[in-house]
Structures are given as C-alpha cells and as structure tokens.
Amino acid sequence: MPEVGLVAPYWSDLKTEELVETARLAEELGYHSIWVPEMWGRDAFSILGLIAANTKRIKLATGIIPVYSRSPAVIAQTIATLDEISGGRMMLGLGASGPVVIENWHGVPFEKPLQRTREYVEIIKMILGGGRVDYEGEIFSLKGFRLQFKPLRSDIPVLVAAIGPRNVRLAGETADGWIPFLVPVKGLSDAGKVFLDGAGARGRDTDKLMVCPYITTAVSEDPDSAKDAVREHIAYYIGGMGTFYFNTVSRYGFADEAQAIRSAWEGGKKGAAIEAVSDRMLDSLSVSGTPAHGKSVLADYYKSGANIPVLVFPPKASRALVRETIISLAPK
C-alpha cells in the first residue's frame, strides 16, 4: 500500500478537538504520518503531544521546525521526549525557513542558513545517540554534556526541508530524508539526484533515505473550488514569502508566471496574483481538481521518486473541502 502523509490544518480559529478528529481520521484511513507546521501560530511540539496522546499508530512529524527558533539541544530534548511519549512514532522535520519569518518574527539575523542547518542535524543526531556531546563547529561549540535519559530510539529520523541545489545536497549529506516544496512533479527526479549524490559522496546508504515532498492539495467533486483554494496558496508563497520560492518555480520553467504573480502581489493586486497561477502550474505543482485526477498525480509523484508524498491543505480551504480531500486520497 502506498504511503501518504498529510499536514495538520492550520486555520487560525482551529480548535483542539478538530486537530484530534483530523488525526484520528487520518489514522483510521491508513495515512502514514501527520505533519505539524510551525510558523507564527501554535507551536508544533505542543500540538504533536496532543495528537500523540489521542492516536496509537500514525507517525508524527514536525513539518517544519526552523533552525533559528530554538537551540539544537532544546530540539533534541523535545523530540526525544515526544518520541518516548508517542511510543517511538516521531520524525523531525527541520528547515531554515526564510529571512521574512526569521528576522521579522523571531528577531534573529538570517545568517549562514546552510551551515546552521548542517550543525543542527549533526548535533541533534549526536545528542539522540546518547553519548557525550563534544562538538566544535563554525556556529556552535558544545562540550561536557549528554542527555539525562536514554532516548527510546537513537535513530529518530531527521529530515531537512530544502529547495535550492546546495541545500538539497546538504540534506543528502546529513539527514535521513528530504522535504521539497514547490518542486514540480516532473522535476522531482532530477532534484532527487542531487539529494542522492550528496548522500553518496558521504558513503551513506541511499536506500534508507526518504523523499517526502510537500504538495499543495485540494480535491473535490466540485473541482473549481479545489483549484481556487490551491491557486491562492501558491500565489501567496511565490508573491509574498521572499525570493526562495520565486526562484525555485522560475528555475523549473515558470519564470513568466512567477514574475506576474510577484508583480501583482507587491502591487497590492492579490486577485491578479492568484489569477496568474496558470493551469500548467496547478498541474505541475499541486494535487488539485477531481479526486480521480488527484490520485493520478500522486501516482506520478511515486514514479518520480517520492517515498511519502505529504498533502498540504491551503489555509483558505474550508473544513468540508479538507475532509473531502483526506477521504478521497486515503491510501486504504
């Protein structure tokens, strides 16, 4: 049975009982994992604790924790604790995020994102290994401590969100998996080669590594409503979230659309930005439309090298649309 993950909805008025209901539904329908994002709303670790206490089998993941928001030691302590609480179901998704969030929300300079990511992965893995942590890097210098309890698992999977070639290679060199976003389905295979090349250069067993693309998703028997929700989400990331996502989609053949989206967004013309998300972009960057079409696109992701596609629901998608999508694309 194919493995599919999903990102927990993050509506601003989300109630805890809705989170529990969504997690239990995903578990019942055979989803592999539920991923909890962290932006400038609820923190991911607290939500994962809630879900862990109300589920039994589904794997649980951060998706993602910015490496500028906490020290590597705090992240390691927290993920080891949650892994113990959940009975060994945790996965740790890390990423650099971007300067818009890191500098304007966390108040931290967005400096050396690749080196910082590398050191976080190395330190966290060292801590989870249970040994004494003596580490000397460009950013962190640690010595003399070890975790006060033995982690339930020393090999909790650590995955890195990455879209630029150097960061994708870094994920292959250091992490257990790679989380791409806004990488088109036809570009995933070539981008994945960079990930695997990074792993191969370090002599790592590439068969054990995971590719878990985040895919903006909404499907419905009313396909236009699903596509509208997806269009807005893609426009937001390309137009309003800095240069990384803009550069990514431009690099994959959508330069004209990306420029139109960004120009309209920066000019305060949100509607025009959304309209500039072409059908070609939807077909390449999302799972949207009818349930049957969505399942065919997911099949293409597996063929392109995805191990666990992760469905991301647009924040403006209604409760009914999200539920319909979860049920329609369930692996069972």
mmCIF file of C-alpha atoms in Angstrom:
data_model
loop_
_atom_site.group_PDB
_atom_site.id
_atom_site.type_symbol
_atom_site.label_atom_id
_atom_site.label_comp_id
_atom_site.label_asym_id
_atom_site.label_seq_id
_atom_site.Cartn_x
_atom_site.Cartn_y
_atom_site.Cartn_z
ATOM 1 C CA MET A 1 0.000 0.000 0.000
ATOM 2 C CA PRO A 2 1.445 3.419 -0.919
ATOM 3 C CA GLU A 3 2.393 5.676 1.957
ATOM 4 C CA VAL A 4 0.895 9.164 2.148
ATOM 5 C CA GLY A 5 1.312 11.834 4.800
ATOM 6 C CA LEU A 6 -0.679 14.967 5.477
ATOM 7 C CA VAL A 7 -0.040 18.291 7.153
ATOM 8 C CA ALA A 8 -2.367 19.138 10.022
ATOM 9 C CA PRO A 9 -4.676 22.022 9.063
ATOM 10 C CA TYR A 10 -3.598 25.357 10.487
ATOM 11 C CA TRP A 11 -6.668 27.557 10.374
ATOM 12 C CA SER A 12 -6.324 30.496 12.766
ATOM 13 C CA ASP A 13 -9.567 29.546 14.510
ATOM 14 C CA LEU A 14 -8.686 25.845 14.700
ATOM 15 C CA LYS A 15 -9.971 24.078 17.803
ATOM 16 C CA THR A 16 -8.029 21.326 19.544
ATOM 17 C CA GLU A 17 -10.884 18.878 19.105
ATOM 18 C CA GLU A 18 -10.675 19.428 15.337
ATOM 19 C CA LEU A 19 -6.985 18.524 15.388
ATOM 20 C CA VAL A 20 -7.698 15.338 17.283
ATOM 21 C CA GLU A 21 -10.565 14.471 14.947
ATOM 22 C CA THR A 22 -8.356 15.025 11.874
ATOM 23 C CA ALA A 23 -5.531 12.928 13.308
ATOM 24 C CA ARG A 24 -7.858 10.072 14.206
ATOM 25 C CA LEU A 25 -9.477 10.184 10.764
ATOM 26 C CA ALA A 26 -6.043 10.055 9.096
ATOM 27 C CA GLU A 27 -5.043 7.116 11.265
ATOM 28 C CA GLU A 28 -8.281 5.268 10.522
ATOM 29 C CA LEU A 29 -7.838 5.800 6.776
ATOM 30 C CA GLY A 30 -4.298 4.444 6.752
ATOM 31 C CA TYR A 31 -2.221 7.592 6.326
ATOM 32 C CA HIS A 32 1.453 7.091 7.113
ATOM 33 C CA SER A 33 2.022 10.295 9.067
ATOM 34 C CA ILE A 34 0.640 13.621 10.181
ATOM 35 C CA TRP A 35 2.995 16.607 9.995
ATOM 36 C CA VAL A 36 2.568 19.693 12.159
ATOM 37 C CA PRO A 37 3.875 23.002 10.817
ATOM 38 C CA GLU A 38 5.240 25.886 12.831
ATOM 39 C CA MET A 39 5.098 29.426 11.514
ATOM 40 C CA TRP A 40 3.856 32.256 13.731
ATOM 41 C CA GLY A 41 0.872 30.481 15.263
ATOM 42 C CA ARG A 42 0.647 27.468 17.542
ATOM 43 C CA ASP A 43 3.924 25.709 18.258
ATOM 44 C CA ALA A 44 4.403 22.310 16.650
ATOM 45 C CA PHE A 45 5.672 20.349 19.632
ATOM 46 C CA SER A 46 2.673 21.085 21.848
ATOM 47 C CA ILE A 47 0.271 20.054 19.083
ATOM 48 C CA LEU A 48 2.238 16.841 18.493
ATOM 49 C CA GLY A 49 1.948 16.000 22.174
ATOM 50 C CA LEU A 50 -1.812 16.393 21.923
ATOM 51 C CA ILE A 51 -2.006 14.193 18.830
ATOM 52 C CA ALA A 52 0.313 11.578 20.348
ATOM 53 C CA ALA A 53 -1.994 11.256 23.340
ATOM 54 C CA ASN A 54 -5.009 10.711 21.097
ATOM 55 C CA THR A 55 -3.666 8.293 18.468
ATOM 56 C CA LYS A 56 -1.935 4.927 18.515
ATOM 57 C CA ARG A 57 -0.299 4.078 15.186
ATOM 58 C CA ILE A 58 0.116 7.037 12.846
ATOM 59 C CA LYS A 59 3.614 8.503 12.709
ATOM 60 C CA LEU A 60 4.063 12.095 13.877
ATOM 61 C CA ALA A 61 6.377 14.701 12.399
ATOM 62 C CA THR A 62 7.367 18.319 12.713
ATOM 63 C CA GLY A 63 6.938 19.978 9.409
ATOM 64 C CA ILE A 64 8.943 22.094 9.851
ATOM 65 C CA ILE A 65 10.807 23.478 12.850
ATOM 66 C CA PRO A 66 13.013 26.453 11.868
ATOM 67 C CA VAL A 67 16.612 26.006 12.948
ATOM 68 C CA TYR A 68 16.702 29.618 14.157
ATOM 69 C CA SER A 69 13.850 29.243 16.665
ATOM 70 C CA ARG A 70 15.489 27.017 19.309
ATOM 71 C CA SER A 71 18.906 25.664 20.156
ATOM 72 C CA PRO A 72 19.787 22.246 18.723
ATOM 73 C CA ALA A 73 19.913 20.871 22.265
ATOM 74 C CA VAL A 74 16.353 22.012 23.019
ATOM 75 C CA ILE A 75 15.077 20.486 19.775
ATOM 76 C CA ALA A 76 16.847 17.194 20.534
ATOM 77 C CA GLN A 77 15.483 17.083 24.090
ATOM 78 C CA THR A 78 11.973 17.812 22.891
ATOM 79 C CA ILE A 79 11.867 15.326 20.033
ATOM 80 C CA ALA A 80 13.346 12.586 22.260
ATOM 81 C CA THR A 81 10.691 13.296 24.904
ATOM 82 C CA LEU A 82 7.862 13.211 22.360
ATOM 83 C CA ASP A 83 9.229 10.013 20.866
ATOM 84 C CA GLU A 84 9.054 8.444 24.320
ATOM 85 C CA ILE A 85 5.520 9.730 24.892
ATOM 86 C CA SER A 86 4.318 8.505 21.482
ATOM 87 C CA GLY A 87 5.897 5.068 21.684
ATOM 88 C CA GLY A 88 8.515 5.690 19.010
ATOM 89 C CA ARG A 89 6.431 7.436 16.334
ATOM 90 C CA MET A 90 8.260 10.751 15.898
ATOM 91 C CA MET A 91 10.036 12.203 12.873
ATOM 92 C CA LEU A 92 11.861 15.531 12.982
ATOM 93 C CA GLY A 93 11.491 17.902 10.054
ATOM 94 C CA LEU A 94 13.901 20.833 10.118
ATOM 95 C CA GLY A 95 14.418 23.791 7.811
ATOM 96 C CA ALA A 96 15.969 27.217 7.539
ATOM 97 C CA SER A 97 12.670 28.961 6.760
ATOM 98 C CA GLY A 98 13.486 32.400 5.305
ATOM 99 C CA PRO A 99 14.510 35.920 6.268
ATOM 100 C CA VAL A 100 10.925 37.239 6.264
ATOM 101 C CA VAL A 101 9.975 34.936 9.146
ATOM 102 C CA ILE A 102 13.315 34.586 10.912
ATOM 103 C CA GLU A 103 14.188 38.276 11.070
ATOM 104 C CA ASN A 104 10.736 39.856 11.360
ATOM 105 C CA TRP A 105 9.157 37.307 13.706
ATOM 106 C CA HIS A 106 11.995 35.649 15.612
ATOM 107 C CA GLY A 107 14.218 38.730 15.533
ATOM 108 C CA VAL A 108 17.284 36.675 14.618
ATOM 109 C CA PRO A 109 19.647 37.522 11.731
ATOM 110 C CA PHE A 110 19.179 35.111 8.834
ATOM 111 C CA GLU A 111 22.860 34.199 8.615
ATOM 112 C CA LYS A 112 24.646 31.090 7.320
ATOM 113 C CA PRO A 113 21.467 29.031 6.764
ATOM 114 C CA LEU A 114 23.287 26.063 5.207
ATOM 115 C CA GLN A 115 25.975 25.857 7.865
ATOM 116 C CA ARG A 116 23.437 26.303 10.628
ATOM 117 C CA THR A 117 21.271 23.518 9.197
ATOM 118 C CA ARG A 118 24.296 21.217 8.933
ATOM 119 C CA GLU A 119 25.315 21.820 12.532
ATOM 120 C CA TYR A 120 21.766 21.354 13.825
ATOM 121 C CA VAL A 121 21.432 17.967 12.141
ATOM 122 C CA GLU A 122 24.850 16.825 13.338
ATOM 123 C CA ILE A 123 24.320 17.984 16.921
ATOM 124 C CA ILE A 124 20.790 16.612 17.214
ATOM 125 C CA LYS A 125 21.898 13.219 15.925
ATOM 126 C CA MET A 126 24.818 13.255 18.359
ATOM 127 C CA ILE A 127 22.519 14.030 21.287
ATOM 128 C CA LEU A 128 19.980 11.375 20.292
ATOM 129 C CA GLY A 129 22.829 8.879 20.068
ATOM 130 C CA GLY A 130 23.134 9.132 23.837
ATOM 131 C CA GLY A 131 26.840 9.844 24.048
ATOM 132 C CA ARG A 132 28.745 12.793 25.421
ATOM 133 C CA VAL A 133 28.279 15.823 23.215
ATOM 134 C CA ASP A 134 31.622 17.332 22.312
ATOM 135 C CA TYR A 135 31.131 19.383 19.162
ATOM 136 C CA GLU A 136 33.139 22.126 17.510
ATOM 137 C CA GLY A 137 31.555 23.883 14.549
ATOM 138 C CA GLU A 138 31.566 27.306 12.958
ATOM 139 C CA ILE A 139 28.456 28.335 14.908
ATOM 140 C CA PHE A 140 28.219 26.004 17.919
ATOM 141 C CA SER A 141 30.837 24.870 20.395
ATOM 142 C CA LEU A 142 29.476 22.308 22.874
ATOM 143 C CA LYS A 143 31.185 20.121 25.432
ATOM 144 C CA GLY A 144 30.738 18.032 28.518
ATOM 145 C CA PHE A 145 27.016 17.228 28.459
ATOM 146 C CA ARG A 146 24.887 14.272 27.484
ATOM 147 C CA LEU A 147 21.128 13.746 27.533
ATOM 148 C CA GLN A 148 19.997 12.821 31.045
ATOM 149 C CA PHE A 149 17.793 9.959 29.875
ATOM 150 C CA LYS A 150 18.205 7.251 27.265
ATOM 151 C CA PRO A 151 16.081 8.043 24.203
ATOM 152 C CA LEU A 152 13.576 5.396 23.236
ATOM 153 C CA ARG A 153 15.233 5.448 19.803
ATOM 154 C CA SER A 154 18.670 6.722 18.932
ATOM 155 C CA ASP A 155 17.765 6.895 15.241
ATOM 156 C CA ILE A 156 14.715 9.166 15.176
ATOM 157 C CA PRO A 157 14.524 10.209 11.501
ATOM 158 C CA VAL A 158 15.717 13.747 10.845
ATOM 159 C CA LEU A 159 14.566 15.289 7.570
ATOM 160 C CA VAL A 160 15.558 18.610 6.016
ATOM 161 C CA ALA A 161 13.286 20.898 4.017
ATOM 162 C CA ALA A 162 15.285 22.170 1.055
ATOM 163 C CA ILE A 163 14.687 23.564 -2.437
ATOM 164 C CA GLY A 164 17.992 25.130 -3.557
ATOM 165 C CA PRO A 165 20.599 22.728 -5.020
ATOM 166 C CA ARG A 166 23.181 23.320 -2.288
ATOM 167 C CA ASN A 167 20.645 22.807 0.477
ATOM 168 C CA VAL A 168 19.253 19.691 -1.225
ATOM 169 C CA ARG A 169 22.762 18.257 -1.409
ATOM 170 C CA LEU A 170 23.281 19.120 2.252
ATOM 171 C CA ALA A 171 20.136 17.161 3.126
ATOM 172 C CA GLY A 172 21.610 14.141 1.368
ATOM 173 C CA GLU A 173 24.930 14.527 3.164
ATOM 174 C CA THR A 174 23.499 14.781 6.668
ATOM 175 C CA ALA A 175 19.810 13.916 7.039
ATOM 176 C CA ASP A 176 17.585 10.836 6.810
ATOM 177 C CA GLY A 177 15.228 12.466 4.372
ATOM 178 C CA TRP A 178 14.434 15.432 2.171
ATOM 179 C CA ILE A 179 11.296 17.613 2.156
ATOM 180 C CA PRO A 180 10.940 19.541 -1.126
ATOM 181 C CA PHE A 181 8.212 22.113 -1.704
ATOM 182 C CA LEU A 182 7.033 23.691 -4.964
ATOM 183 C CA VAL A 183 9.269 21.329 -6.905
ATOM 184 C CA PRO A 184 7.202 20.175 -9.911
ATOM 185 C CA VAL A 185 6.452 16.501 -10.196
ATOM 186 C CA LYS A 186 8.483 16.222 -13.417
ATOM 187 C CA GLY A 187 11.440 17.961 -11.761
ATOM 188 C CA LEU A 188 11.470 15.808 -8.654
ATOM 189 C CA SER A 189 13.575 13.044 -10.173
ATOM 190 C CA ASP A 190 16.389 15.390 -11.260
ATOM 191 C CA ALA A 191 16.306 17.290 -7.957
ATOM 192 C CA GLY A 192 16.350 13.951 -6.160
ATOM 193 C CA LYS A 193 19.588 13.054 -7.907
ATOM 194 C CA VAL A 194 21.246 16.000 -6.143
ATOM 195 C CA PHE A 195 19.944 14.661 -2.826
ATOM 196 C CA LEU A 196 21.221 11.156 -3.530
ATOM 197 C CA ASP A 197 24.554 12.471 -4.836
ATOM 198 C CA GLY A 198 25.062 14.259 -1.535
ATOM 199 C CA ALA A 199 24.380 11.035 0.331
ATOM 200 C CA GLY A 200 26.614 9.006 -1.958
ATOM 201 C CA ALA A 201 29.508 11.419 -1.514
ATOM 202 C CA ARG A 202 29.423 10.643 2.207
ATOM 203 C CA GLY A 203 29.122 6.883 1.691
ATOM 204 C CA ARG A 204 25.601 6.746 3.031
ATOM 205 C CA ASP A 205 23.063 4.015 2.226
ATOM 206 C CA THR A 206 20.701 5.796 -0.124
ATOM 207 C CA ASP A 207 18.101 3.006 0.077
ATOM 208 C CA LYS A 208 17.311 4.089 3.633
ATOM 209 C CA LEU A 209 16.687 7.749 2.794
ATOM 210 C CA MET A 210 13.224 9.266 2.344
ATOM 211 C CA VAL A 211 11.888 11.799 -0.149
ATOM 212 C CA CYS A 212 8.771 13.441 1.300
ATOM 213 C CA PRO A 213 7.559 16.241 -0.995
ATOM 214 C CA TYR A 214 5.113 18.751 0.382
ATOM 215 C CA ILE A 215 2.313 19.121 -2.182
ATOM 216 C CA THR A 216 -0.392 21.754 -2.001
ATOM 217 C CA THR A 217 -3.555 19.674 -2.230
ATOM 218 C CA ALA A 218 -7.313 20.033 -2.539
ATOM 219 C CA VAL A 219 -9.614 17.717 -4.476
ATOM 220 C CA SER A 220 -13.375 17.708 -4.799
ATOM 221 C CA GLU A 221 -16.257 16.656 -6.964
ATOM 222 C CA ASP A 222 -16.507 20.453 -7.362
ATOM 223 C CA PRO A 223 -13.020 20.780 -8.878
ATOM 224 C CA ASP A 224 -13.124 24.544 -9.422
ATOM 225 C CA SER A 225 -13.449 25.234 -5.682
ATOM 226 C CA ALA A 226 -10.467 22.983 -5.033
ATOM 227 C CA LYS A 227 -8.360 24.685 -7.688
ATOM 228 C CA ASP A 228 -9.254 28.149 -6.406
ATOM 229 C CA ALA A 229 -8.004 27.299 -2.908
ATOM 230 C CA VAL A 230 -4.757 25.908 -4.300
ATOM 231 C CA ARG A 231 -4.169 28.884 -6.592
ATOM 232 C CA GLU A 232 -4.305 31.300 -3.687
ATOM 233 C CA HIS A 233 -1.853 29.238 -1.623
ATOM 234 C CA ILE A 234 0.697 29.015 -4.441
ATOM 235 C CA ALA A 235 0.360 32.735 -5.204
ATOM 236 C CA TYR A 236 0.998 33.558 -1.552
ATOM 237 C CA TYR A 237 4.268 31.643 -1.442
ATOM 238 C CA ILE A 238 5.581 32.940 -4.760
ATOM 239 C CA GLY A 239 4.446 36.516 -4.257
ATOM 240 C CA GLY A 240 4.650 37.065 -0.525
ATOM 241 C CA MET A 241 7.282 34.810 1.014
ATOM 242 C CA GLY A 242 10.540 36.247 -0.256
ATOM 243 C CA THR A 243 12.780 35.080 -3.077
ATOM 244 C CA PHE A 244 13.381 31.370 -2.381
ATOM 245 C CA TYR A 245 10.076 30.048 -3.680
ATOM 246 C CA PHE A 246 10.002 32.600 -6.502
ATOM 247 C CA ASN A 247 13.446 31.446 -7.630
ATOM 248 C CA THR A 248 12.502 27.786 -7.344
ATOM 249 C CA VAL A 249 9.457 27.904 -9.611
ATOM 250 C CA SER A 250 11.321 30.202 -12.011
ATOM 251 C CA ARG A 251 14.153 27.674 -12.222
ATOM 252 C CA TYR A 252 11.670 24.955 -13.140
ATOM 253 C CA GLY A 253 10.199 26.754 -16.131
ATOM 254 C CA PHE A 254 7.620 29.087 -14.632
ATOM 255 C CA ALA A 255 9.578 32.352 -14.772
ATOM 256 C CA ASP A 256 6.899 34.315 -16.626
ATOM 257 C CA GLU A 257 4.108 33.217 -14.305
ATOM 258 C CA ALA A 258 6.249 33.805 -11.227
ATOM 259 C CA GLN A 259 7.098 37.340 -12.317
ATOM 260 C CA ALA A 260 3.446 38.129 -12.992
ATOM 261 C CA ILE A 261 2.450 36.735 -9.597
ATOM 262 C CA ARG A 262 5.104 38.670 -7.701
ATOM 263 C CA SER A 263 4.480 41.944 -9.539
ATOM 264 C CA ALA A 264 0.765 41.765 -8.845
ATOM 265 C CA TRP A 265 1.257 40.735 -5.217
ATOM 266 C CA GLU A 266 3.762 43.504 -4.499
ATOM 267 C CA GLY A 267 1.422 45.967 -6.185
ATOM 268 C CA GLY A 268 -1.366 45.051 -3.800
ATOM 269 C CA LYS A 269 -3.351 43.243 -6.511
ATOM 270 C CA LYS A 270 -3.887 39.939 -4.759
ATOM 271 C CA GLY A 271 -6.677 38.847 -7.080
ATOM 272 C CA ALA A 272 -4.491 39.355 -10.143
ATOM 273 C CA ALA A 273 -1.680 37.417 -8.472
ATOM 274 C CA ILE A 274 -3.989 34.469 -7.886
ATOM 275 C CA GLU A 275 -5.250 34.591 -11.469
ATOM 276 C CA ALA A 276 -1.645 34.495 -12.702
ATOM 277 C CA VAL A 277 -1.252 30.970 -11.294
ATOM 278 C CA SER A 278 -1.776 29.105 -14.543
ATOM 279 C CA ASP A 279 -3.406 25.726 -15.068
ATOM 280 C CA ARG A 280 0.030 24.494 -16.114
ATOM 281 C CA MET A 281 1.381 25.469 -12.693
ATOM 282 C CA LEU A 282 -1.509 23.740 -10.947
ATOM 283 C CA ASP A 283 -0.881 20.521 -12.855
ATOM 284 C CA SER A 284 2.846 20.612 -12.069
ATOM 285 C CA LEU A 285 2.964 21.971 -8.519
ATOM 286 C CA SER A 286 -0.171 20.659 -6.835
ATOM 287 C CA VAL A 287 -2.662 17.863 -6.427
ATOM 288 C CA SER A 288 -5.905 19.592 -7.330
ATOM 289 C CA GLY A 289 -9.127 19.128 -9.223
ATOM 290 C CA THR A 290 -11.213 15.971 -9.064
ATOM 291 C CA PRO A 291 -10.325 13.071 -6.732
ATOM 292 C CA ALA A 292 -9.551 10.857 -9.727
ATOM 293 C CA HIS A 293 -7.139 13.425 -11.148
ATOM 294 C CA GLY A 294 -5.549 13.869 -7.729
ATOM 295 C CA LYS A 295 -4.866 10.152 -7.430
ATOM 296 C CA SER A 296 -3.250 10.100 -10.878
ATOM 297 C CA VAL A 297 -0.945 12.973 -9.918
ATOM 298 C CA LEU A 298 0.046 11.194 -6.702
ATOM 299 C CA ALA A 299 0.922 8.147 -8.798
ATOM 300 C CA ASP A 300 3.220 10.368 -10.876
ATOM 301 C CA TYR A 301 4.985 11.536 -7.705
ATOM 302 C CA TYR A 302 5.792 7.957 -6.741
ATOM 303 C CA LYS A 303 7.149 7.309 -10.230
ATOM 304 C CA SER A 304 9.366 10.411 -9.898
ATOM 305 C CA GLY A 305 10.982 9.169 -6.694
ATOM 306 C CA ALA A 306 8.713 10.244 -3.846
ATOM 307 C CA ASN A 307 8.547 7.821 -0.940
ATOM 308 C CA ILE A 308 5.929 9.630 1.131
ATOM 309 C CA PRO A 309 4.034 12.475 -0.573
ATOM 310 C CA VAL A 310 2.770 14.873 2.093
ATOM 311 C CA LEU A 311 -0.504 16.653 1.396
ATOM 312 C CA VAL A 312 -0.643 20.340 2.395
ATOM 313 C CA PHE A 313 -4.102 21.872 2.612
ATOM 314 C CA PRO A 314 -4.449 25.562 1.705
ATOM 315 C CA PRO A 315 -5.318 27.653 4.783
ATOM 316 C CA LYS A 316 -8.328 29.093 2.931
ATOM 317 C CA ALA A 317 -9.715 25.623 2.186
ATOM 318 C CA SER A 318 -12.960 25.009 4.042
ATOM 319 C CA ARG A 319 -13.411 22.304 6.645
ATOM 320 C CA ALA A 320 -15.599 20.403 4.223
ATOM 321 C CA LEU A 321 -13.045 20.611 1.414
ATOM 322 C CA VAL A 322 -10.211 19.395 3.633
ATOM 323 C CA ARG A 323 -12.261 16.472 4.901
ATOM 324 C CA GLU A 324 -13.343 15.549 1.380
ATOM 325 C CA THR A 325 -9.697 15.645 0.274
ATOM 326 C CA ILE A 326 -8.486 13.478 3.147
ATOM 327 C CA ILE A 327 -11.137 10.857 2.479
ATOM 328 C CA SER A 328 -10.774 10.962 -1.319
ATOM 329 C CA LEU A 329 -6.981 10.467 -1.322
ATOM 330 C CA ALA A 330 -6.767 7.989 1.535
ATOM 331 C CA PRO A 331 -4.320 5.150 0.837
ATOM 332 C CA LYS A 332 -6.780 2.481 2.026
#
